[in-house]
JSON list of N, CA and C in Angstrom, two decimals:
[
{"chain": "P", "resi": 1, "resn": "MET", "atom": "N", "xyz": [41.35, 118.09, 78.22]},
{"chain": "P", "resi": 1, "resn": "MET", "atom": "CA", "xyz": [41.23, 119.41, 78.87]},
{"chain": "P", "resi": 1, "resn": "MET", "atom": "C", "xyz": [42.56, 119.83, 79.49]},
{"chain": "P", "resi": 2, "resn": "GLU", "atom": "N", "xyz": [43.02, 121.02, 79.13]},
{"chain": "P", "resi": 2, "resn": "GLU", "atom": "CA", "xyz": [44.30, 121.47, 79.69]},
{"chain": "P", "resi": 2, "resn": "GLU", "atom": "C", "xyz": [44.10, 122.78, 80.45]},
{"chain": "P", "resi": 3, "resn": "CYS", "atom": "N", "xyz": [44.91, 122.98, 81.47]},
{"chain": "P", "resi": 3, "resn": "CYS", "atom": "CA", "xyz": [44.81, 124.24, 82.23]},
{"chain": "P", "resi": 3, "resn": "CYS", "atom": "C", "xyz": [45.47, 125.37, 81.46]},
{"chain": "P", "resi": 4, "resn": "THR", "atom": "N", "xyz": [45.11, 126.60, 81.77]},
{"chain": "P", "resi": 4, "resn": "THR", "atom": "CA", "xyz": [45.71, 127.74, 81.06]},
{"chain": "P", "resi": 4, "resn": "THR", "atom": "C", "xyz": [47.22, 127.73, 81.27]},
{"chain": "P", "resi": 5, "resn": "VAL", "atom": "N", "xyz": [47.66, 127.49, 82.48]},
{"chain": "P", "resi": 5, "resn": "VAL", "atom": "CA", "xyz": [49.10, 127.50, 82.76]},
{"chain": "P", "resi": 5, "resn": "VAL", "atom": "C", "xyz": [49.79, 126.42, 81.94]},
{"chain": "P", "resi": 6, "resn": "CYS", "atom": "N", "xyz": [49.25, 125.21, 81.97]},
{"chain": "P", "resi": 6, "resn": "CYS", "atom": "CA", "xyz": [49.86, 124.11, 81.22]},
{"chain": "P", "resi": 6, "resn": "CYS", "atom": "C", "xyz": [49.84, 124.44, 79.73]},
{"chain": "P", "resi": 7, "resn": "LYS", "atom": "N", "xyz": [48.72, 124.93, 79.23]},
{"chain": "P", "resi": 7, "resn": "LYS", "atom": "CA", "xyz": [48.61, 125.26, 77.81]},
{"chain": "P", "resi": 7, "resn": "LYS", "atom": "C", "xyz": [49.72, 126.24, 77.43]},
{"chain": "P", "resi": 8, "resn": "SER", "atom": "N", "xyz": [49.95, 127.22, 78.30]},
{"chain": "P", "resi": 8, "resn": "SER", "atom": "CA", "xyz": [50.99, 128.22, 78.01]},
{"chain": "P", "resi": 8, "resn": "SER", "atom": "C", "xyz": [52.35, 127.52, 77.89]},
{"chain": "P", "resi": 9, "resn": "ARG", "atom": "N", "xyz": [52.66, 126.65, 78.83]},
{"chain": "P", "resi": 9, "resn": "ARG", "atom": "CA", "xyz": [53.96, 125.95, 78.83]},
{"chain": "P", "resi": 9, "resn": "ARG", "atom": "C", "xyz": [53.93, 124.81, 77.82]},
{"chain": "P", "resi": 10, "resn": "LYS", "atom": "N", "xyz": [53.10, 123.80, 78.09]},
{"chain": "P", "resi": 10, "resn": "LYS", "atom": "CA", "xyz": [52.99, 122.65, 77.17]},
{"chain": "P", "resi": 10, "resn": "LYS", "atom": "C", "xyz": [51.69, 121.93, 77.45]},
{"chain": "P", "resi": 11, "resn": "GLN", "atom": "N", "xyz": [50.99, 121.55, 76.40]},
{"chain": "P", "resi": 11, "resn": "GLN", "atom": "CA", "xyz": [49.69, 120.86, 76.59]},
{"chain": "P", "resi": 11, "resn": "GLN", "atom": "C", "xyz": [49.91, 119.56, 77.37]},
{"chain": "P", "resi": 12, "resn": "LEU", "atom": "N", "xyz": [49.80, 119.65, 78.69]},
{"chain": "P", "resi": 12, "resn": "LEU", "atom": "CA", "xyz": [49.98, 118.45, 79.52]},
{"chain": "P", "resi": 12, "resn": "LEU", "atom": "C", "xyz": [48.65, 118.03, 80.13]},
{"chain": "P", "resi": 13, "resn": "PRO", "atom": "N", "xyz": [48.57, 116.80, 80.61]},
{"chain": "P", "resi": 13, "resn": "PRO", "atom": "CA", "xyz": [47.34, 116.31, 81.23]},
{"chain": "P", "resi": 13, "resn": "PRO", "atom": "C", "xyz": [46.99, 117.10, 82.48]},
{"chain": "P", "resi": 14, "resn": "ILE", "atom": "N", "xyz": [45.74, 117.01, 82.88]},
{"chain": "P", "resi": 14, "resn": "ILE", "atom": "CA", "xyz": [45.28, 117.76, 84.06]},
{"chain": "P", "resi": 14, "resn": "ILE", "atom": "C", "xyz": [46.09, 117.34, 85.29]},
{"chain": "P", "resi": 15, "resn": "LYS", "atom": "N", "xyz": [46.41, 116.07, 85.38]},
{"chain": "P", "resi": 15, "resn": "LYS", "atom": "CA", "xyz": [47.18, 115.58, 86.54]},
{"chain": "P", "resi": 15, "resn": "LYS", "atom": "C", "xyz": [48.45, 116.40, 86.68]},
{"chain": "P", "resi": 16, "resn": "ARG", "atom": "N", "xyz": [49.19, 116.55, 85.59]},
{"chain": "P", "resi": 16, "resn": "ARG", "atom": "CA", "xyz": [50.44, 117.33, 85.63]},
{"chain": "P", "resi": 16, "resn": "ARG", "atom": "C", "xyz": [50.10, 118.77, 86.01]},
{"chain": "P", "resi": 17, "resn": "CYS", "atom": "N", "xyz": [49.00, 119.25, 85.46]},
{"chain": "P", "resi": 17, "resn": "CYS", "atom": "CA", "xyz": [48.59, 120.63, 85.72]},
{"chain": "P", "resi": 17, "resn": "CYS", "atom": "C", "xyz": [48.33, 120.81, 87.22]},
{"chain": "P", "resi": 18, "resn": "LYS", "atom": "N", "xyz": [47.56, 119.90, 87.77]},
{"chain": "P", "resi": 18, "resn": "LYS", "atom": "CA", "xyz": [47.22, 120.00, 89.19]},
{"chain": "P", "resi": 18, "resn": "LYS", "atom": "C", "xyz": [48.51, 120.11, 90.00]},
{"chain": "P", "resi": 19, "resn": "HIS", "atom": "N", "xyz": [49.46, 119.27, 89.72]},
{"chain": "P", "resi": 19, "resn": "HIS", "atom": "CA", "xyz": [50.72, 119.30, 90.46]},
{"chain": "P", "resi": 19, "resn": "HIS", "atom": "C", "xyz": [51.38, 120.67, 90.29]},
{"chain": "P", "resi": 20, "resn": "PHE", "atom": "N", "xyz": [51.43, 121.13, 89.05]},
{"chain": "P", "resi": 20, "resn": "PHE", "atom": "CA", "xyz": [52.07, 122.42, 88.77]},
{"chain": "P", "resi": 20, "resn": "PHE", "atom": "C", "xyz": [51.32, 123.53, 89.49]},
{"chain": "P", "resi": 21, "resn": "GLU", "atom": "N", "xyz": [50.00, 123.46, 89.45]},
{"chain": "P", "resi": 21, "resn": "GLU", "atom": "CA", "xyz": [49.19, 124.50, 90.10]},
{"chain": "P", "resi": 21, "resn": "GLU", "atom": "C", "xyz": [49.49, 124.52, 91.60]},
{"chain": "P", "resi": 22, "resn": "LEU", "atom": "N", "xyz": [49.56, 123.35, 92.20]},
{"chain": "P", "resi": 22, "resn": "LEU", "atom": "CA", "xyz": [49.79, 123.28, 93.65]},
{"chain": "P", "resi": 22, "resn": "LEU", "atom": "C", "xyz": [51.03, 124.11, 94.01]},
{"chain": "P", "resi": 23, "resn": "GLY", "atom": "N", "xyz": [52.08, 123.97, 93.22]},
{"chain": "P", "resi": 23, "resn": "GLY", "atom": "CA", "xyz": [53.30, 124.71, 93.53]},
{"chain": "P", "resi": 23, "resn": "GLY", "atom": "C", "xyz": [53.31, 126.08, 92.83]},
{"chain": "P", "resi": 24, "resn": "GLY", "atom": "N", "xyz": [52.30, 126.36, 92.05]},
{"chain": "P", "resi": 24, "resn": "GLY", "atom": "CA", "xyz": [52.26, 127.63, 91.31]},
{"chain": "P", "resi": 24, "resn": "GLY", "atom": "C", "xyz": [51.32, 128.63, 91.98]},
{"chain": "P", "resi": 25, "resn": "ASP", "atom": "N", "xyz": [50.28, 129.03, 91.24]},
{"chain": "P", "resi": 25, "resn": "ASP", "atom": "CA", "xyz": [49.34, 130.02, 91.81]},
{"chain": "P", "resi": 25, "resn": "ASP", "atom": "C", "xyz": [48.12, 129.31, 92.39]},
{"chain": "P", "resi": 26, "resn": "LYS", "atom": "N", "xyz": [47.83, 129.58, 93.63]},
{"chain": "P", "resi": 26, "resn": "LYS", "atom": "CA", "xyz": [46.66, 128.94, 94.26]},
{"chain": "P", "resi": 26, "resn": "LYS", "atom": "C", "xyz": [45.38, 129.49, 93.62]},
{"chain": "P", "resi": 27, "resn": "LYS", "atom": "N", "xyz": [45.34, 130.77, 93.35]},
{"chain": "P", "resi": 27, "resn": "LYS", "atom": "CA", "xyz": [44.14, 131.37, 92.75]},
{"chain": "P", "resi": 27, "resn": "LYS", "atom": "C", "xyz": [43.83, 130.69, 91.42]},
{"chain": "P", "resi": 28, "resn": "ARG", "atom": "N", "xyz": [44.86, 130.48, 90.62]},
{"chain": "P", "resi": 28, "resn": "ARG", "atom": "CA", "xyz": [44.65, 129.84, 89.31]},
{"chain": "P", "resi": 28, "resn": "ARG", "atom": "C", "xyz": [44.06, 128.44, 89.52]},
{"chain": "P", "resi": 29, "resn": "LYS", "atom": "N", "xyz": [44.61, 127.73, 90.48]},
{"chain": "P", "resi": 29, "resn": "LYS", "atom": "CA", "xyz": [44.15, 126.36, 90.75]},
{"chain": "P", "resi": 29, "resn": "LYS", "atom": "C", "xyz": [42.63, 126.38, 90.98]},
{"chain": "P", "resi": 30, "resn": "GLY", "atom": "N", "xyz": [42.17, 127.30, 91.81]},
{"chain": "P", "resi": 30, "resn": "GLY", "atom": "CA", "xyz": [40.74, 127.37, 92.10]},
{"chain": "P", "resi": 30, "resn": "GLY", "atom": "C", "xyz": [39.96, 127.57, 90.81]},
{"chain": "P", "resi": 31, "resn": "GLN", "atom": "N", "xyz": [40.43, 128.44, 89.94]},
{"chain": "P", "resi": 31, "resn": "GLN", "atom": "CA", "xyz": [39.71, 128.70, 88.69]},
{"chain": "P", "resi": 31, "resn": "GLN", "atom": "C", "xyz": [39.65, 127.43, 87.86]},
{"chain": "P", "resi": 32, "resn": "MET", "atom": "N", "xyz": [40.75, 126.71, 87.77]},
{"chain": "P", "resi": 32, "resn": "MET", "atom": "CA", "xyz": [40.78, 125.49, 86.97]},
{"chain": "P", "resi": 32, "resn": "MET", "atom": "C", "xyz": [39.78, 124.48, 87.52]},
{"chain": "P", "resi": 33, "resn": "ILE", "atom": "N", "xyz": [39.72, 124.36, 88.83]},
{"chain": "P", "resi": 33, "resn": "ILE", "atom": "CA", "xyz": [38.79, 123.40, 89.44]},
{"chain": "P", "resi": 33, "resn": "ILE", "atom": "C", "xyz": [37.36, 123.72, 89.01]},
{"chain": "P", "resi": 34, "resn": "GLN", "atom": "N", "xyz": [37.05, 125.00, 88.90]},
{"chain": "P", "resi": 34, "resn": "GLN", "atom": "CA", "xyz": [35.69, 125.38, 88.52]},
{"chain": "P", "resi": 34, "resn": "GLN", "atom": "C", "xyz": [35.35, 124.85, 87.13]},
{"chain": "P", "resi": 35, "resn": "PHE", "atom": "N", "xyz": [36.31, 124.90, 86.21]},
{"chain": "P", "resi": 35, "resn": "PHE", "atom": "CA", "xyz": [36.03, 124.47, 84.83]},
{"chain": "P", "resi": 35, "resn": "PHE", "atom": "C", "xyz": [35.64, 123.01, 84.76]}
]
């Protein structure tokens, strides 16, 4: 499972995504958590 942001950049693991989300968009992070 990859986040939309990660998918756009590079198919990375959720762990990497979570880190990126933390420093990226908080709103996006919430959406990803829901999935």
